[in-house]
Amino acid sequence: MPQNANLSDVITLISDIKHGKVFSSYEIALRTENLLEKVISEEKWANAKELMQQIKGKIQQVTQSLPLETTATNIMRHILKVIREECDQVSKKKGEGQSLHQLVTADQSEERDYSESHGDLKNCLLDHLTEYKVELETSTENIAAQALEHIHTKEIILTVGKSNTVEKFLKHAAGQRSFQVIVVEAGPLYHGHKMAASLALSGIQTTVIPDSGVFAMMSRVNKVIIGTHSVMADGGLRAASGVHGVALAAKHYSVPVMVLAHMYKLTPSYVCSHEKDTFKMCASPANIIPYSTGPLLNKINVYNPIFDYVPPELVTLFISHQGGNAPSYVYRLLSELYHPDDYELY
Amino acid sequence: MEKNKQTNPATKKKVDASGLTKKERRALKVQEKGKQNPENKKDDKKEVPKAQPPKNTEKPVVTTNQLSEKELRKLEWEKKLAEQKAESGDKKEALSKAELRAKRREQQEAQRSAKTNVTTTKQKEQKEEKKPQKKAAEVKKTPVTKKPEKKKHLVRRLEFVNHLYSDATFGNTIVNFKNVHPAFVKLGVQYSSKRILGSNARCRALLTAVKVLIKDIQTPPKQEFCRYFETVLQSCMEHLNRCRCSAVSMNNALTNFKTELRRLSKSEEPDNQKKENLLEVIDTYIDHQMDRAGEAISMKVNEKINNGDVVLTYGCSSLIKKILSDAHSKGKQFQVIVVDGRPFLEGRQMLQRLVQIGINCSYVQMNALCYVMSLVTKVLLGAHALLTNGYVMSRIGTAQVALVAQAYNKPVLVCCETYKFSEQVLTDSFVYNELDDSEKLICVDTLEESSPLALCRNNDNLHILNMLYDVTPPDLITAVVTELAILPCTSAPVVLRLKPQAF
């Protein structure tokens, strides 16, 4: 299998993500989509099975190097599902449809043989991909268009740090409703400052508070609207660190927490333990305490986790481009996006 | 006009659309007005020499209409300047002469207008006269009034905490305070610049200043010592309150002191003896309520700390420092995780102290609270005050720590001396709080680039809220450790009842 040539573009993508050239999940999604287009149109594959093998290889490569980078792998998994669906449709046309009788009498261990070659498969897949690309590009606008369904006049909305989706969501609503936004600074990188500056410049009443002020302010907040890095299979979130604290405060005051998430953020993996090592990703401690503190730094441990796990009980609503869903419905969305055989590809 | 156009590029004056400079425009206007109101010029001629007796020496006698109008306008301009400088109060005596002249002129004009109430035509003339003057004055008014607006520091206020804003720079202005002892002035500056932080430290500093006041005070004759002392103390405390709101501990200490003072006023001792007694009162208060209470609390918490414990603490509390150092000196092996919050970053001071003693420490910020909470075995928090309804008032962020600890089922112990118990009742953090400078939130010391907020801090839509305290509900707290006992939070009013009247 000519894997070396195939994996070079994946390796480029991985290194770009690691070096921070591609930062937001939207950009990663677009890059992955381009990569897949290349694979389908340019690479040599005889049938669906070979194509799927290639894509699975790429997923494994990405998972090994960047275990927490789920956007790319999710999109590839989705394409796998699309390929399977296409094959099923074609075979239905040939008359091998799945009637109820066949479903009941079929042998469960029978694996679907995707090794038949179809002439049209390539074109169908490329069509699907272009559709998917359009969906990707318009997903942020679609989510933002739902803003008016969720925000009423004179509301006080709390948000944490900086999220492009949330920013567009709020700006879209601000065009027609007047409300206030409270932005939590979100240490240690203080992206909340950029968010607040951007919102204030577009005419929204913004207040900036430090992380420590969340509980105090929460009693006056009507809604919490946040973005996330990814959505786990149980409906929980893998979000920037600090969001769990905000969600707990919201639960205490019964404030609804709305999460704006694109479909490619839904991950078919679970969080197995709540020990602190679950996400195993920390950034430089220089953002917590500066090196200028001196010899004190030799004697202390400094932690700077990047992610936080938010359990599904603390989330009220997920908003995607298709509409809103409760966290308990995430399992169904997953089954529509990915095939169960593709959940674990380690 | 053509000549002026030629000279304009050379002189680089600001030129209007019609090609005239300001002076030329004004001259044109005056000429027009002169043609419209011939009668007014005669009045002007009469008034101007009356209004300017001192100026006659400087300028020749007024003959042409233009010059008289110019003089009037110049007078108006000087009047406006004088008024403006009187408002800002910067320059002391540069324009006193002009001020006097302006005042004299105003008085004379007022007298004149009172005299000319008889004829209506003269009133109309004066009105017309005032209008061109006003027009000319308004042309100059706009550039003048812009300056004081820019000088004022407009603090944009967030509506629902509107009542909390105060003049933050009061303590830093160098003004001679007549009724305030210099020790209190110094204290005021230390409070408002946040050099002294923490309720125990502030209370101690206050009581030290009161001791200095006692030693220095000299009762004037015919006045009773205690009453005079009370009035002096009152004015000192008013000054301090304007620098920074009093802490609950300070208020309680002062209440106690004042009760003792009143009790002493009934006795017949000489003043020196009274002074001695008062000094002793303060010393015993500090000893009993702070030092010994701290010891007792430390002993109680010590029994609860076991080997292998991981203790989490937030910010910097002198009492918690004492507790942890005592526990360490008794040989207990435990770790401490210090959680820090912006913008004070007091946790770093706590960290320094604990590391010096030799305790194994970790340091995180608020965002990593959920990350470390699973490791923790107990949470120790300090308090600013304990309220009668069982709520704990403490540094902002304490409530968040208590919330996360409760979510992970970790015991939360609040350590608070009984002298900090207050009769106040609060349920949220907005009604009674202190606001600090919002600039402190904009500066971040761990980031290389400056915050984007620095560029739009003057934007009308942007508010930065830097509150100092927050209020933790009792259901998030396991127990309060006082020198009397380890109590549930809701027993605060019982303690207040049991303690002697003015503890």
mmCIF file of N, CA and C in Angstrom, chain A residues 113-210:
data_model
loop_
_atom_site.group_PDB
_atom_site.id
_atom_site.type_symbol
_atom_site.label_atom_id
_atom_site.label_comp_id
_atom_site.label_asym_id
_atom_site.label_seq_id
_atom_site.Cartn_x
_atom_site.Cartn_y
_atom_site.Cartn_z
ATOM 1 N N ASP A 113 -19.751 -6.479 2.513
ATOM 2 C CA ASP A 113 -18.592 -6.513 1.630
ATOM 3 C C ASP A 113 -18.585 -5.276 0.759
ATOM 4 N N TYR A 114 -17.622 -4.411 1.039
ATOM 5 C CA TYR A 114 -17.587 -3.176 0.270
ATOM 6 C C TYR A 114 -16.620 -3.250 -0.889
ATOM 7 N N SER A 115 -16.202 -4.499 -1.204
ATOM 8 C CA SER A 115 -15.154 -4.580 -2.199
ATOM 9 C C SER A 115 -15.666 -4.606 -3.631
ATOM 10 N N GLU A 116 -16.962 -4.287 -3.792
ATOM 11 C CA GLU A 116 -17.447 -4.199 -5.174
ATOM 12 C C GLU A 116 -17.071 -2.829 -5.720
ATOM 13 N N SER A 117 -16.727 -2.829 -6.950
ATOM 14 C CA SER A 117 -16.329 -1.533 -7.517
ATOM 15 C C SER A 117 -17.512 -0.899 -8.227
ATOM 16 N N HIS A 118 -17.653 0.371 -7.990
ATOM 17 C CA HIS A 118 -18.734 1.115 -8.651
ATOM 18 C C HIS A 118 -18.140 2.280 -9.403
ATOM 19 N N GLY A 119 -18.601 2.451 -10.594
ATOM 20 C CA GLY A 119 -18.064 3.549 -11.399
ATOM 21 C C GLY A 119 -18.483 4.901 -10.880
ATOM 22 N N ASP A 120 -19.712 4.932 -10.402
ATOM 23 C CA ASP A 120 -20.239 6.243 -9.998
ATOM 24 C C ASP A 120 -19.798 6.687 -8.615
ATOM 25 N N LEU A 121 -19.195 5.767 -7.868
ATOM 26 C CA LEU A 121 -18.922 6.057 -6.454
ATOM 27 C C LEU A 121 -18.114 7.344 -6.285
ATOM 28 N N LYS A 122 -17.090 7.458 -7.135
ATOM 29 C CA LYS A 122 -16.222 8.632 -7.014
ATOM 30 C C LYS A 122 -17.013 9.922 -7.152
ATOM 31 N N ASN A 123 -17.817 9.976 -8.211
ATOM 32 C CA ASN A 123 -18.553 11.212 -8.457
ATOM 33 C C ASN A 123 -19.560 11.489 -7.365
ATOM 34 N N CYS A 124 -20.241 10.418 -6.922
ATOM 35 C CA CYS A 124 -21.205 10.608 -5.834
ATOM 36 C C CYS A 124 -20.533 11.155 -4.607
ATOM 37 N N LEU A 125 -19.357 10.569 -4.284
ATOM 38 C CA LEU A 125 -18.659 11.019 -3.087
ATOM 39 C C LEU A 125 -18.203 12.460 -3.225
ATOM 40 N N LEU A 126 -17.717 12.797 -4.400
ATOM 41 C CA LEU A 126 -17.287 14.176 -4.589
ATOM 42 C C LEU A 126 -18.461 15.142 -4.471
ATOM 43 N N ASP A 127 -19.615 14.720 -4.980
ATOM 44 C CA ASP A 127 -20.816 15.554 -4.813
ATOM 45 C C ASP A 127 -21.136 15.760 -3.338
ATOM 46 N N HIS A 128 -21.117 14.644 -2.631
ATOM 47 C CA HIS A 128 -21.397 14.729 -1.187
ATOM 48 C C HIS A 128 -20.435 15.673 -0.487
ATOM 49 N N LEU A 129 -19.171 15.542 -0.906
ATOM 50 C CA LEU A 129 -18.160 16.370 -0.256
ATOM 51 C C LEU A 129 -18.388 17.848 -0.501
ATOM 52 N N THR A 130 -18.772 18.175 -1.741
ATOM 53 C CA THR A 130 -19.026 19.598 -2.002
ATOM 54 C C THR A 130 -20.219 20.081 -1.192
ATOM 55 N N GLU A 131 -21.220 19.203 -1.074
ATOM 56 C CA GLU A 131 -22.372 19.572 -0.224
ATOM 57 C C GLU A 131 -21.921 19.812 1.198
ATOM 58 N N TYR A 132 -21.086 18.902 1.654
ATOM 59 C CA TYR A 132 -20.614 18.998 3.032
ATOM 60 C C TYR A 132 -19.794 20.265 3.237
ATOM 61 N N LYS A 133 -19.029 20.601 2.214
ATOM 62 C CA LYS A 133 -18.212 21.810 2.338
ATOM 63 C C LYS A 133 -19.099 23.039 2.472
ATOM 64 N N VAL A 134 -20.137 23.086 1.644
ATOM 65 C CA VAL A 134 -21.068 24.219 1.730
ATOM 66 C C VAL A 134 -21.703 24.268 3.111
ATOM 67 N N GLU A 135 -22.052 23.068 3.603
ATOM 68 C CA GLU A 135 -22.657 23.005 4.941
ATOM 69 C C GLU A 135 -21.705 23.575 5.988
ATOM 70 N N LEU A 136 -20.424 23.154 5.871
ATOM 71 C CA LEU A 136 -19.413 23.637 6.809
ATOM 72 C C LEU A 136 -19.307 25.148 6.779
ATOM 73 N N GLU A 137 -19.242 25.657 5.560
ATOM 74 C CA GLU A 137 -19.007 27.096 5.453
ATOM 75 C C GLU A 137 -20.184 27.900 5.964
ATOM 76 N N THR A 138 -21.371 27.348 5.816
ATOM 77 C CA THR A 138 -22.534 28.127 6.262
ATOM 78 C C THR A 138 -22.986 27.761 7.666
ATOM 79 N N SER A 139 -22.306 26.817 8.306
ATOM 80 C CA SER A 139 -22.828 26.353 9.607
ATOM 81 C C SER A 139 -22.803 27.452 10.647
ATOM 82 N N THR A 140 -21.746 28.262 10.627
ATOM 83 C CA THR A 140 -21.692 29.338 11.626
ATOM 84 C C THR A 140 -22.835 30.319 11.418
ATOM 85 N N GLU A 141 -23.111 30.646 10.151
ATOM 86 C CA GLU A 141 -24.211 31.583 9.882
ATOM 87 C C GLU A 141 -25.540 30.976 10.294
ATOM 88 N N ASN A 142 -25.676 29.668 10.056
ATOM 89 C CA ASN A 142 -26.934 29.009 10.428
ATOM 90 C C ASN A 142 -27.151 29.022 11.922
ATOM 91 N N ILE A 143 -26.072 28.797 12.648
ATOM 92 C CA ILE A 143 -26.202 28.832 14.103
ATOM 93 C C ILE A 143 -26.539 30.250 14.538
ATOM 94 N N ALA A 144 -25.862 31.225 13.936
ATOM 95 C CA ALA A 144 -26.108 32.615 14.322
ATOM 96 C C ALA A 144 -27.539 33.022 13.999
ATOM 97 N N ALA A 145 -28.096 32.455 12.935
ATOM 98 C CA ALA A 145 -29.455 32.834 12.546
ATOM 99 C C ALA A 145 -30.478 32.405 13.589
ATOM 100 N N GLN A 146 -30.113 31.433 14.438
ATOM 101 C CA GLN A 146 -31.052 30.988 15.462
ATOM 102 C C GLN A 146 -31.006 31.859 16.709
ATOM 103 N N ALA A 147 -30.170 32.876 16.666
ATOM 104 C CA ALA A 147 -29.953 33.662 17.880
ATOM 105 C C ALA A 147 -31.238 34.283 18.400
ATOM 106 N N LEU A 148 -32.070 34.761 17.497
ATOM 107 C CA LEU A 148 -33.262 35.464 17.949
ATOM 108 C C LEU A 148 -34.246 34.538 18.645
ATOM 109 N N GLU A 149 -34.108 33.227 18.422
ATOM 110 C CA GLU A 149 -35.017 32.298 19.098
ATOM 111 C C GLU A 149 -34.618 32.085 20.545
ATOM 112 N N HIS A 150 -33.441 32.552 20.907
ATOM 113 C CA HIS A 150 -32.961 32.226 22.243
ATOM 114 C C HIS A 150 -32.704 33.426 23.128
ATOM 115 N N ILE A 151 -32.673 34.601 22.551
ATOM 116 C CA ILE A 151 -32.334 35.776 23.347
ATOM 117 C C ILE A 151 -33.496 36.743 23.327
ATOM 118 N N HIS A 152 -33.948 37.152 24.528
ATOM 119 C CA HIS A 152 -35.018 38.160 24.557
ATOM 120 C C HIS A 152 -34.418 39.522 24.918
ATOM 121 N N THR A 153 -35.260 40.535 24.972
ATOM 122 C CA THR A 153 -34.763 41.891 25.210
ATOM 123 C C THR A 153 -34.320 42.045 26.652
ATOM 124 N N LYS A 154 -33.309 42.886 26.842
ATOM 125 C CA LYS A 154 -32.781 43.207 28.168
ATOM 126 C C LYS A 154 -32.302 41.981 28.927
ATOM 127 N N GLU A 155 -31.812 41.019 28.205
ATOM 128 C CA GLU A 155 -31.244 39.856 28.892
ATOM 129 C C GLU A 155 -29.836 40.148 29.312
ATOM 130 N N ILE A 156 -29.367 39.394 30.272
ATOM 131 C CA ILE A 156 -27.956 39.464 30.628
ATOM 132 C C ILE A 156 -27.373 38.093 30.337
ATOM 133 N N ILE A 157 -26.454 38.073 29.408
ATOM 134 C CA ILE A 157 -25.896 36.803 28.939
ATOM 135 C C ILE A 157 -24.457 36.715 29.397
ATOM 136 N N LEU A 158 -24.063 35.540 29.858
ATOM 137 C CA LEU A 158 -22.691 35.346 30.289
ATOM 138 C C LEU A 158 -21.985 34.461 29.285
ATOM 139 N N THR A 159 -20.762 34.804 28.938
ATOM 140 C CA THR A 159 -19.980 33.937 28.071
ATOM 141 C C THR A 159 -18.546 33.878 28.590
ATOM 142 N N VAL A 160 -17.863 32.816 28.224
ATOM 143 C CA VAL A 160 -16.526 32.583 28.755
ATOM 144 C C VAL A 160 -15.524 32.636 27.621
ATOM 145 N N GLY A 161 -14.497 33.435 27.759
ATOM 146 C CA GLY A 161 -13.413 33.458 26.796
ATOM 147 C C GLY A 161 -13.891 33.857 25.412
ATOM 148 N N LYS A 162 -13.179 33.380 24.400
ATOM 149 C CA LYS A 162 -13.480 33.796 23.027
ATOM 150 C C LYS A 162 -13.886 32.604 22.180
ATOM 151 N N SER A 163 -15.024 32.744 21.529
ATOM 152 C CA SER A 163 -15.461 31.719 20.590
ATOM 153 C C SER A 163 -16.043 32.446 19.391
ATOM 154 N N ASN A 164 -15.576 32.112 18.201
ATOM 155 C CA ASN A 164 -16.069 32.811 17.010
ATOM 156 C C ASN A 164 -17.553 32.591 16.808
ATOM 157 N N THR A 165 -18.000 31.361 17.115
ATOM 158 C CA THR A 165 -19.420 31.043 16.924
ATOM 159 C C THR A 165 -20.284 31.900 17.827
ATOM 160 N N VAL A 166 -19.886 31.979 19.101
ATOM 161 C CA VAL A 166 -20.671 32.757 20.060
ATOM 162 C C VAL A 166 -20.662 34.228 19.678
ATOM 163 N N GLU A 167 -19.521 34.690 19.192
ATOM 164 C CA GLU A 167 -19.419 36.092 18.808
ATOM 165 C C GLU A 167 -20.410 36.419 17.697
ATOM 166 N N LYS A 168 -20.436 35.574 16.684
ATOM 167 C CA LYS A 168 -21.359 35.838 15.575
ATOM 168 C C LYS A 168 -22.805 35.712 16.026
ATOM 169 N N PHE A 169 -23.051 34.741 16.882
ATOM 170 C CA PHE A 169 -24.386 34.524 17.438
ATOM 171 C C PHE A 169 -24.875 35.795 18.122
ATOM 172 N N LEU A 170 -24.031 36.347 19.005
ATOM 173 C CA LEU A 170 -24.444 37.516 19.767
ATOM 174 C C LEU A 170 -24.564 38.747 18.872
ATOM 175 N N LYS A 171 -23.658 38.885 17.935
ATOM 176 C CA LYS A 171 -23.723 40.064 17.063
ATOM 177 C C LYS A 171 -24.970 40.025 16.192
ATOM 178 N N HIS A 172 -25.338 38.820 15.778
ATOM 179 C CA HIS A 172 -26.545 38.703 14.951
ATOM 180 C C HIS A 172 -27.777 39.112 15.745
ATOM 181 N N ALA A 173 -27.824 38.693 16.999
ATOM 182 C CA ALA A 173 -28.983 39.034 17.816
ATOM 183 C C ALA A 173 -28.980 40.504 18.186
ATOM 184 N N ALA A 174 -27.796 41.068 18.356
ATOM 185 C CA ALA A 174 -27.718 42.462 18.796
ATOM 186 C C ALA A 174 -28.260 43.409 17.750
ATOM 187 N N GLY A 175 -28.293 42.942 16.499
ATOM 188 C CA GLY A 175 -28.850 43.783 15.449
ATOM 189 C C GLY A 175 -30.318 44.104 15.698
ATOM 190 N N GLN A 176 -31.017 43.201 16.396
ATOM 191 C CA GLN A 176 -32.455 43.404 16.556
ATOM 192 C C GLN A 176 -32.935 43.448 17.991
ATOM 193 N N ARG A 177 -32.125 43.018 18.935
ATOM 194 C CA ARG A 177 -32.558 43.058 20.335
ATOM 195 C C ARG A 177 -31.462 43.716 21.146
ATOM 196 N N SER A 178 -31.870 44.402 22.194
ATOM 197 C CA SER A 178 -30.840 44.991 23.050
ATOM 198 C C SER A 178 -30.656 44.118 24.268
ATOM 199 N N PHE A 179 -29.418 43.763 24.545
ATOM 200 C CA PHE A 179 -29.137 42.954 25.722
ATOM 201 C C PHE A 179 -27.719 43.259 26.171
ATOM 202 N N GLN A 180 -27.372 42.743 27.346
ATOM 203 C CA GLN A 180 -26.030 42.962 27.888
ATOM 204 C C GLN A 180 -25.269 41.655 27.863
ATOM 205 N N VAL A 181 -23.981 41.781 27.733
ATOM 206 C CA VAL A 181 -23.159 40.566 27.766
ATOM 207 C C VAL A 181 -22.113 40.728 28.851
ATOM 208 N N ILE A 182 -21.948 39.687 29.656
ATOM 209 C CA ILE A 182 -20.864 39.673 30.631
ATOM 210 C C ILE A 182 -19.847 38.662 30.143
ATOM 211 N N VAL A 183 -18.623 39.091 29.984
ATOM 212 C CA VAL A 183 -17.583 38.209 29.464
ATOM 213 C C VAL A 183 -16.629 37.856 30.596
ATOM 214 N N VAL A 184 -16.435 36.551 30.813
ATOM 215 C CA VAL A 184 -15.475 36.114 31.815
ATOM 216 C C VAL A 184 -14.102 36.104 31.156
ATOM 217 N N GLU A 185 -13.125 36.646 31.871
ATOM 218 C CA GLU A 185 -11.784 36.789 31.310
ATOM 219 C C GLU A 185 -11.175 35.507 30.787
ATOM 220 N N ALA A 186 -11.400 34.420 31.476
ATOM 221 C CA ALA A 186 -10.853 33.107 31.111
ATOM 222 C C ALA A 186 -9.335 33.090 31.121
ATOM 223 N N GLY A 187 -8.758 33.085 32.307
ATOM 224 C CA GLY A 187 -7.330 32.894 32.398
ATOM 225 C C GLY A 187 -6.978 31.489 31.988
ATOM 226 N N PRO A 188 -5.711 31.161 31.734
ATOM 227 C CA PRO A 188 -4.601 32.091 31.839
ATOM 228 C C PRO A 188 -4.263 32.840 30.551
ATOM 229 N N LEU A 189 -5.046 32.635 29.500
ATOM 230 C CA LEU A 189 -4.705 33.347 28.264
ATOM 231 C C LEU A 189 -5.540 34.611 28.061
ATOM 232 N N TYR A 190 -6.600 34.753 28.866
ATOM 233 C CA TYR A 190 -7.423 35.967 28.843
ATOM 234 C C TYR A 190 -7.952 36.294 27.451
ATOM 235 N N HIS A 191 -8.451 35.257 26.783
ATOM 236 C CA HIS A 191 -9.093 35.507 25.484
ATOM 237 C C HIS A 191 -10.358 36.331 25.654
ATOM 238 N N GLY A 192 -10.921 36.331 26.854
ATOM 239 C CA GLY A 192 -12.131 37.101 27.109
ATOM 240 C C GLY A 192 -11.949 38.573 26.799
ATOM 241 N N HIS A 193 -10.719 39.055 26.930
ATOM 242 C CA HIS A 193 -10.468 40.470 26.635
ATOM 243 C C HIS A 193 -10.734 40.766 25.168
ATOM 244 N N LYS A 194 -10.240 39.872 24.292
ATOM 245 C CA LYS A 194 -10.456 40.088 22.851
ATOM 246 C C LYS A 194 -11.938 40.043 22.528
ATOM 247 N N MET A 195 -12.618 39.086 23.140
ATOM 248 C CA MET A 195 -14.064 38.937 22.890
ATOM 249 C C MET A 195 -14.791 40.195 23.316
ATOM 250 N N ALA A 196 -14.467 40.690 24.506
ATOM 251 C CA ALA A 196 -15.149 41.873 25.023
ATOM 252 C C ALA A 196 -14.861 43.083 24.149
ATOM 253 N N ALA A 197 -13.623 43.227 23.714
ATOM 254 C CA ALA A 197 -13.273 44.357 22.853
ATOM 255 C C ALA A 197 -14.074 44.293 21.562
ATOM 256 N N SER A 198 -14.130 43.086 20.986
ATOM 257 C CA SER A 198 -14.861 42.934 19.725
ATOM 258 C C SER A 198 -16.345 43.232 19.891
ATOM 259 N N LEU A 199 -16.933 42.733 20.978
ATOM 260 C CA LEU A 199 -18.366 42.961 21.195
ATOM 261 C C LEU A 199 -18.658 44.427 21.477
ATOM 262 N N ALA A 200 -17.787 45.061 22.256
ATOM 263 C CA ALA A 200 -18.033 46.462 22.595
ATOM 264 C C ALA A 200 -17.931 47.337 21.359
ATOM 265 N N LEU A 201 -16.977 46.994 20.483
ATOM 266 C CA LEU A 201 -16.812 47.795 19.279
ATOM 267 C C LEU A 201 -17.986 47.654 18.335
ATOM 268 N N SER A 202 -18.710 46.530 18.434
ATOM 269 C CA SER A 202 -19.878 46.394 17.566
ATOM 270 C C SER A 202 -21.145 46.856 18.251
ATOM 271 N N GLY A 203 -21.023 47.542 19.389
ATOM 272 C CA GLY A 203 -22.161 48.222 19.968
ATOM 273 C C GLY A 203 -22.943 47.460 21.025
ATOM 274 N N ILE A 204 -22.415 46.329 21.507
ATOM 275 C CA ILE A 204 -23.130 45.573 22.532
ATOM 276 C C ILE A 204 -22.596 46.005 23.902
ATOM 277 N N GLN A 205 -23.491 46.199 24.865
ATOM 278 C CA GLN A 205 -23.077 46.548 26.226
ATOM 279 C C GLN A 205 -22.330 45.371 26.833
ATOM 280 N N THR A 206 -21.064 45.548 27.082
ATOM 281 C CA THR A 206 -20.239 44.436 27.563
ATOM 282 C C THR A 206 -19.623 44.769 28.905
ATOM 283 N N THR A 207 -19.561 43.769 29.778
ATOM 284 C CA THR A 207 -18.859 43.918 31.053
ATOM 285 C C THR A 207 -17.840 42.806 31.146
ATOM 286 N N VAL A 208 -16.645 43.154 31.618
ATOM 287 C CA VAL A 208 -15.602 42.138 31.763
ATOM 288 C C VAL A 208 -15.456 41.827 33.244
ATOM 289 N N ILE A 209 -15.460 40.553 33.593
ATOM 290 C CA ILE A 209 -15.223 40.192 34.994
ATOM 291 C C ILE A 209 -14.105 39.154 35.055
ATOM 292 N N PRO A 210 -13.379 39.117 36.172
ATOM 293 C CA PRO A 210 -12.359 38.078 36.305
ATOM 294 C C PRO A 210 -13.014 36.728 36.609
#
